[in-house]
GROMACS .gro file of C-alpha atoms in nm:
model
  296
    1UNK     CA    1   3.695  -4.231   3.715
    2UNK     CA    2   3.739  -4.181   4.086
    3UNK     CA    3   3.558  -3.958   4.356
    4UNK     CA    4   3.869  -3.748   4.347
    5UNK     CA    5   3.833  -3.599   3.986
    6UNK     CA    6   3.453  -3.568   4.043
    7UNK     CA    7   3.573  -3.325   4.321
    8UNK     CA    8   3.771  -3.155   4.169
    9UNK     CA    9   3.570  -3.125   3.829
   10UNK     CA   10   3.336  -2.954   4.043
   11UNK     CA   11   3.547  -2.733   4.213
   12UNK     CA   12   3.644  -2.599   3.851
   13UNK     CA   13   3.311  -2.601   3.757
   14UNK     CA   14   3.209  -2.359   4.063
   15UNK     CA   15   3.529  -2.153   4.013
   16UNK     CA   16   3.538  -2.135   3.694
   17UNK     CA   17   3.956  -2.070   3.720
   18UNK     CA   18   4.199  -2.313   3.719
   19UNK     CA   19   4.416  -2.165   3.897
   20UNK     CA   20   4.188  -2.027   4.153
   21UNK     CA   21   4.056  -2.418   4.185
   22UNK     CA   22   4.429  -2.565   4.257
   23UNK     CA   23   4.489  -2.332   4.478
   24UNK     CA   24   4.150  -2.430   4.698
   25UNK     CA   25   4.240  -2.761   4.645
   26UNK     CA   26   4.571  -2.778   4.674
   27UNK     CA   27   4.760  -2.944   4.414
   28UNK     CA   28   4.965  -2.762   4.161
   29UNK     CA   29   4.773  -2.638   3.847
   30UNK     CA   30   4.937  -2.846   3.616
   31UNK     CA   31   4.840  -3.208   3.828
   32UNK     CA   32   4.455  -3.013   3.801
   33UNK     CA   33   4.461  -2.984   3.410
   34UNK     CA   34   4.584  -3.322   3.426
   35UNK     CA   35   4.324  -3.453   3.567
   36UNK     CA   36   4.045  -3.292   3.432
   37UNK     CA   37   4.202  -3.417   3.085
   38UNK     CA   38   4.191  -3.764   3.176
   39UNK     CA   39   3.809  -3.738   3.323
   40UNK     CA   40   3.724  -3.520   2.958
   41UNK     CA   41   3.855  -3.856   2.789
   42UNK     CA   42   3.697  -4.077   3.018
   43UNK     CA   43   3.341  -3.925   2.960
   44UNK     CA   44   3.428  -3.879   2.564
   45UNK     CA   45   3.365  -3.545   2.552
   46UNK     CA   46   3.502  -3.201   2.618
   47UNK     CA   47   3.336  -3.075   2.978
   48UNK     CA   48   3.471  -2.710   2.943
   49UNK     CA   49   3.544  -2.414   2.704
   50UNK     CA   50   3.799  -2.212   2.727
   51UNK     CA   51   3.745  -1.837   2.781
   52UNK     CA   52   4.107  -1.628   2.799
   53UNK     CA   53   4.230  -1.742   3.097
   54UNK     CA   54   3.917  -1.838   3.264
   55UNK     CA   55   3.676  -2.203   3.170
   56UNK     CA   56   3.307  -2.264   3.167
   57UNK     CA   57   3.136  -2.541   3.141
   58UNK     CA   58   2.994  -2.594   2.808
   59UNK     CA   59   2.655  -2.822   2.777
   60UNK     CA   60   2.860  -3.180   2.785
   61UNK     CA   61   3.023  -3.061   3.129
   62UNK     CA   62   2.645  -2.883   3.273
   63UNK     CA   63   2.492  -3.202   3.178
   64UNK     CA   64   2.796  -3.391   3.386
   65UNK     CA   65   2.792  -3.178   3.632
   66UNK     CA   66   2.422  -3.216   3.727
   67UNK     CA   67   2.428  -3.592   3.753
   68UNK     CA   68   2.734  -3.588   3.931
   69UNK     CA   69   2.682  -3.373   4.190
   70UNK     CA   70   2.417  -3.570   4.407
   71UNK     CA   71   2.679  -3.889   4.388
   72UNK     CA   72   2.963  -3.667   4.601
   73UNK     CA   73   2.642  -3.497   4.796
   74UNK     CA   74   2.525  -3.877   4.922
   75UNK     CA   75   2.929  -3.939   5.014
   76UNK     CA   76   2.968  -3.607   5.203
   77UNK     CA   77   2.607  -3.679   5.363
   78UNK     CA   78   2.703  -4.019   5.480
   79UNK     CA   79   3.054  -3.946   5.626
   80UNK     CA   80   2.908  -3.635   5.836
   81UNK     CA   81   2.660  -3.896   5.974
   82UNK     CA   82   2.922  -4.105   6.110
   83UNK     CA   83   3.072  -3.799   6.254
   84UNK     CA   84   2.757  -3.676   6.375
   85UNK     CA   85   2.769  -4.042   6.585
   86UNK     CA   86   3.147  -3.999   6.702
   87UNK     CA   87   3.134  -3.709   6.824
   88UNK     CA   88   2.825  -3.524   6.838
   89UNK     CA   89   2.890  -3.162   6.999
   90UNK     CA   90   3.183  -3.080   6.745
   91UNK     CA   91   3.227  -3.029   6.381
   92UNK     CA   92   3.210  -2.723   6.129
   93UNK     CA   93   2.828  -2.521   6.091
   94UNK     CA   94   2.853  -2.353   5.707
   95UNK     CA   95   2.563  -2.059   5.784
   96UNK     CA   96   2.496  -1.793   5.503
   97UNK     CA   97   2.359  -1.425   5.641
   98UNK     CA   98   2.218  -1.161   5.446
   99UNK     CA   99   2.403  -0.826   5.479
  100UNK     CA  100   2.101  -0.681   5.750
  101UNK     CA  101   2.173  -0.999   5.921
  102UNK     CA  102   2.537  -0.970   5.989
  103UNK     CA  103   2.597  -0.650   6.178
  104UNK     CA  104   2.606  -0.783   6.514
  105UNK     CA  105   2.351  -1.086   6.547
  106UNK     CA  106   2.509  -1.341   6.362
  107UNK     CA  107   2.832  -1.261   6.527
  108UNK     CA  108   2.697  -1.242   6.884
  109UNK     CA  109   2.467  -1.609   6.827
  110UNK     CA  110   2.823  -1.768   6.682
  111UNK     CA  111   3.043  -1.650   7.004
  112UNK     CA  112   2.777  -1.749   7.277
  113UNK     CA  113   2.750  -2.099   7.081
  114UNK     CA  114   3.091  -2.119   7.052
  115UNK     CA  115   3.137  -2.078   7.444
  116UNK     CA  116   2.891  -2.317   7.502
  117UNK     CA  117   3.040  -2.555   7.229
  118UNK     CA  118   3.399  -2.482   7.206
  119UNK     CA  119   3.511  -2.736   6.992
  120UNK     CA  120   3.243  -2.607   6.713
  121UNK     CA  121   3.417  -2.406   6.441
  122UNK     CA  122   3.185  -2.182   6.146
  123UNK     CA  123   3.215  -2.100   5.801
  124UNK     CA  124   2.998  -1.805   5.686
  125UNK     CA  125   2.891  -1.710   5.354
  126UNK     CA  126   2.727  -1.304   5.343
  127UNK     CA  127   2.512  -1.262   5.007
  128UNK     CA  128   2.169  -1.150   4.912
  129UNK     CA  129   1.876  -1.385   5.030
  130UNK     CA  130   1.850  -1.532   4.619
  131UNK     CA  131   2.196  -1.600   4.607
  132UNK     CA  132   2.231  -1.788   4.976
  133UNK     CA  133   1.936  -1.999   4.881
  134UNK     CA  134   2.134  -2.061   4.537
  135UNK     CA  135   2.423  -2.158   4.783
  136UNK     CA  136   2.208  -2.333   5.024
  137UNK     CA  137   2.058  -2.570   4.700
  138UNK     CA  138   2.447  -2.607   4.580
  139UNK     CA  139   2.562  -2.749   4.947
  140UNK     CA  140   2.788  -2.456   5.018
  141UNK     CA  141   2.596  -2.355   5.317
  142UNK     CA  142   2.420  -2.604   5.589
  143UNK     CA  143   2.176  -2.337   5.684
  144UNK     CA  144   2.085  -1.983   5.574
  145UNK     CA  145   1.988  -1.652   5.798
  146UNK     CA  146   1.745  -1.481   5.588
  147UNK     CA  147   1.389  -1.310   5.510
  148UNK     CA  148   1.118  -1.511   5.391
  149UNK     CA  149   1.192  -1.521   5.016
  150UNK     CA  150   0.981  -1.717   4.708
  151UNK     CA  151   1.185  -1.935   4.523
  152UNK     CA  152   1.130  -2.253   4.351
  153UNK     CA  153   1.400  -2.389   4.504
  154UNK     CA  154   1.268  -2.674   4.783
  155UNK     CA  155   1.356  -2.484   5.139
  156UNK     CA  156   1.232  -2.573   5.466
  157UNK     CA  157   1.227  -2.226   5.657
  158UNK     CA  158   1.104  -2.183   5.985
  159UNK     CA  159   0.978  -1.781   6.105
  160UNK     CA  160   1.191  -1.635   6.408
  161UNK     CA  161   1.040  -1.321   6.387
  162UNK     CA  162   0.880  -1.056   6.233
  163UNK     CA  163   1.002  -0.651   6.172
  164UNK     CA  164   0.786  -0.397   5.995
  165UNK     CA  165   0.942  -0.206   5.690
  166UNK     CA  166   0.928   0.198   5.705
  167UNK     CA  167   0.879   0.424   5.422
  168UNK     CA  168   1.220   0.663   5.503
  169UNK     CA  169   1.193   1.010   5.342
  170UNK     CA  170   1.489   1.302   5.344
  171UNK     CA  171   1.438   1.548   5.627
  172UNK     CA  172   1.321   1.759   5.365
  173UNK     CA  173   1.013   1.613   5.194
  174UNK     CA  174   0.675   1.731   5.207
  175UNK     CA  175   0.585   1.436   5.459
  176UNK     CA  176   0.894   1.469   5.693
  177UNK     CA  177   0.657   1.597   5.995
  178UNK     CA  178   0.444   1.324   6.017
  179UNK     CA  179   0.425   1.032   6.170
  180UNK     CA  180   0.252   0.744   5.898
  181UNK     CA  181   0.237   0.762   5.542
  182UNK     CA  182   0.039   0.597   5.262
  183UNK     CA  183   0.203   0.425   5.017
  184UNK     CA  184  -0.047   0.551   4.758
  185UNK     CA  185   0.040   0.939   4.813
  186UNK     CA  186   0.354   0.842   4.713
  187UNK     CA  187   0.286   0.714   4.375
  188UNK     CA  188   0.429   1.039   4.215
  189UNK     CA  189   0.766   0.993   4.395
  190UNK     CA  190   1.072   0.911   4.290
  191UNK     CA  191   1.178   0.532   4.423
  192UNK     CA  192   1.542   0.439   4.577
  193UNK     CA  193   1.516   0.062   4.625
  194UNK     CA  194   1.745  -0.257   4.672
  195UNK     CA  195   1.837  -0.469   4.355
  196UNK     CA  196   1.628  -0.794   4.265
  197UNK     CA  197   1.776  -1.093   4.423
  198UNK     CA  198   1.705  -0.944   4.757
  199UNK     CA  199   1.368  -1.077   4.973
  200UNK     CA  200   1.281  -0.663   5.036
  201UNK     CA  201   1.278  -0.621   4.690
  202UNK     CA  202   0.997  -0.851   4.668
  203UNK     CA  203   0.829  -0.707   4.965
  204UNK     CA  204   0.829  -0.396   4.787
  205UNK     CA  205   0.734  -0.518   4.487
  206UNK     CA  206   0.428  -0.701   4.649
  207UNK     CA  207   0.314  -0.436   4.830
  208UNK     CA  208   0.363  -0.184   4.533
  209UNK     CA  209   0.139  -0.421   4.342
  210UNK     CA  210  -0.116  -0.371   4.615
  211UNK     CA  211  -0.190  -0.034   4.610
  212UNK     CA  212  -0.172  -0.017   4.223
  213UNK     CA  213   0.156   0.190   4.225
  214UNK     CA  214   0.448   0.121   3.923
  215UNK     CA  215   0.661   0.361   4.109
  216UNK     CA  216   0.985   0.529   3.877
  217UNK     CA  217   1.292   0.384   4.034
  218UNK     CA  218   1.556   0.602   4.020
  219UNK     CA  219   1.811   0.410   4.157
  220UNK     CA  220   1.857  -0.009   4.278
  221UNK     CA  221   2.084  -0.038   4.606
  222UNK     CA  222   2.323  -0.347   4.696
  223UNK     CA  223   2.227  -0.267   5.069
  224UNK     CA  224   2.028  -0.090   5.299
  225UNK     CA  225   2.322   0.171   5.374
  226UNK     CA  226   2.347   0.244   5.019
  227UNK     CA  227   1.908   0.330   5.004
  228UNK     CA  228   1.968   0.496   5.346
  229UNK     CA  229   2.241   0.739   5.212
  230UNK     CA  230   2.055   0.799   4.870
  231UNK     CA  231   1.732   0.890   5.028
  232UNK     CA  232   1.902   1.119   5.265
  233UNK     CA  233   2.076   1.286   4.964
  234UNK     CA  234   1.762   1.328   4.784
  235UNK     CA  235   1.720   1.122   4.524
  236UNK     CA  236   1.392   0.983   4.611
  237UNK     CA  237   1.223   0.797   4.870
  238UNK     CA  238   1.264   0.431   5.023
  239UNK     CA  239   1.149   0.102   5.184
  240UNK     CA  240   1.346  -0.018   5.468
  241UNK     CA  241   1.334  -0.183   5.809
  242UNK     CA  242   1.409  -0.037   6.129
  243UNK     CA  243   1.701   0.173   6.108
  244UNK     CA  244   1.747   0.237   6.451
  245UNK     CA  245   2.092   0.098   6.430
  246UNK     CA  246   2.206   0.302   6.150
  247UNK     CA  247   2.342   0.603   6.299
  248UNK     CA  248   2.411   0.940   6.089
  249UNK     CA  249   2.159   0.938   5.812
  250UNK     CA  250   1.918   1.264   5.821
  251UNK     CA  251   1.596   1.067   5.696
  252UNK     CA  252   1.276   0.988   5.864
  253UNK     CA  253   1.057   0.700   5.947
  254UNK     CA  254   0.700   0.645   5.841
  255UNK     CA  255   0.494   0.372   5.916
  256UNK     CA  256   0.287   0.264   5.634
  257UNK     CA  257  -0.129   0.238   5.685
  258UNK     CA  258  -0.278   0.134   5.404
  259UNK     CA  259  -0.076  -0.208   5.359
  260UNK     CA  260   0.081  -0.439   5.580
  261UNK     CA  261   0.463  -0.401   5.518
  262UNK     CA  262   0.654  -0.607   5.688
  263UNK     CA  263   0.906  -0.888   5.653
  264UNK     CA  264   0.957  -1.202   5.784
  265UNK     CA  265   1.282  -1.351   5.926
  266UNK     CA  266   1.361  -1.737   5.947
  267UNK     CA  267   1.583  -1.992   5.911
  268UNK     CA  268   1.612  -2.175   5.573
  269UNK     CA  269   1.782  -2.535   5.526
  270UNK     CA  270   1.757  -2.734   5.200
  271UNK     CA  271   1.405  -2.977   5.183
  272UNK     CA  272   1.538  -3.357   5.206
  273UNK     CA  273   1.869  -3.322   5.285
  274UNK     CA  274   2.079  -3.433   5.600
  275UNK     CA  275   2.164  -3.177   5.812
  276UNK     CA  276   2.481  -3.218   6.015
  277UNK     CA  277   2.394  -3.261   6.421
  278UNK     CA  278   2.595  -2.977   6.527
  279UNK     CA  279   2.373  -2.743   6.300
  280UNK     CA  280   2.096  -2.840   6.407
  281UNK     CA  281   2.226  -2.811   6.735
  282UNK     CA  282   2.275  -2.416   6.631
  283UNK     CA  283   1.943  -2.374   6.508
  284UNK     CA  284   1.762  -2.452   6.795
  285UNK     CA  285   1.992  -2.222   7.019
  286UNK     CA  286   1.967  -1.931   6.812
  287UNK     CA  287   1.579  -1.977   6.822
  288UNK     CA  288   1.610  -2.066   7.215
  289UNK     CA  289   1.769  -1.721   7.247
  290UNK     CA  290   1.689  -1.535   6.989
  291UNK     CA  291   1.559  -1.221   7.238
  292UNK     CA  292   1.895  -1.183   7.402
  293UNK     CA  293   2.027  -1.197   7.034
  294UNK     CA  294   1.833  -0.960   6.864
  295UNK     CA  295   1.842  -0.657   7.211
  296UNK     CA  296   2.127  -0.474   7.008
   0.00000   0.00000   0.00000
């Protein structure tokens, strides 16, 4: 058994394709089959079962896999380090953004680091804040972009800053003409909110909890455009931050008075774990100029 086949059992594993798994490594599929055969008869067991045309692991390979993977995390860890002492100012950030996130701040912080760093290159992953922190434990991102989120998983995260989440309401509802809203005189409402796995949908969920409202939830959005867009069709009513950069949806903004509802934004990194010097390096830019960044 070599490092090699430990890499690439894991890239199966995380694929769950073969195909899809030479491909990103590669090698031709049949050299891949190969050699997960001869690591299956190394270990004495079977690591996968075979679904169609796609694998899974079944509890021998799980088991396998979670041993395995800090040996190949401690390897990676070490050679960034040397790296990290050759050359210092270069190398390859891996930052994860929830959807919000990515309209124009990520994308702005990455180009003015970029000029300031040129020989820096990214790799961005764009998922739901349970998800990148899922991505973040598995080493697939260095750092995550996201809300404050609870999670058992062991994050550092650091606040940037804070925005407050609106009730939004169709043009058309009974509270369109005011100003501020209480979340309690909406308890009769129809709901429009974003799925679980998403730190809003714990927000909402908190502050639902309260005001003692179980509110009837009518329909569970990927994103904010897709709440913004149901709300202004009438389906129901929403929770959302500041939509000032969503043009073309006829809702309106309420601010909410009897709760605090608001969410938190920060940086996340995995608890214990080496972080490579060029990310950190990114980190404390984006938080050095984080105004200039967030004036959209």
């Amino acid at each position: 058994m070599d490092l090699q086949q430990l890499k690439y059992f894991q890239t199966v594993a995380r694929l769950e394709h073969m195909t899809r798994a030479a491909e990103v490594l590669n090698i031709s599929q049949p050299a891949l089959s190969k050699a997960i055969s001869q690591l299956e008869h190394e270990v004495g067991a079977p690591l996968f079962e075979r679904v169609g045309r796609a694998i899974r692991l079944n509890r021998y390979g799980a088991l396998f896999l979670e041993r395995t993977e800090p040996i190949t995390q401690i390897l990676d860890e070490a050679k960034q380090e040397i790296r990290d002492l050759v050359a210092p100012n270069s190398g390859t950030v891996a930052i994860g953004f929830t959807h919000s996130m990515g309209t124009r701040l990520v994308s702005r912080a990455v180009q003015a680091f970029q000029n300031e760093y040129p020989e820096t290159e990214f790799e961005f992953v764009q998922r739901n804040s349970l998800p990148l922190v899922q991505d973040l434990n598995k080493g697939l991102c260095d750092l995550c972009l996201i809300p404050y989120l609870e999670t058992d998983i062991p994050i550092d995260w650091r606040e940037l800053w804070r925005e407050e989440v609106y009730v939004i309401v169709p043009l058309h509802h009974r509270f369109a003409k005011q100003d501020t809203v209480r979340l309690q005189d909406l308890a009769e409402d129809p709901f429009v909110t974003i799925k679980e796995g998403n730190s809003l949908r714990q927000i909402q969920n908190h502050v639902f909890e309260q005001v003692g409202i179980s509110p009837d939830i009518v329909f569970e959005g990927e994103e904010f455009h897709t709440v913004a867009s149901f709300v202004e069709a009438g389906f129901g009513v929403g929770l959302l931050p500041d939509l000032q950069r969503i043009d073309g949806y006829q809702i309106k903004r309420l601010h909410v008075t009897d709760v605090v509802c608001e969410r938190r934004i920060g940086i996340a990194t995995m608890k214990g774990r080496y972080i490579p010097q060029v990310a950190k390096q990114f980190e404390a830019f984006v938080s050095e100029h984080l105004y200039h960044f967030t004036q959209l």
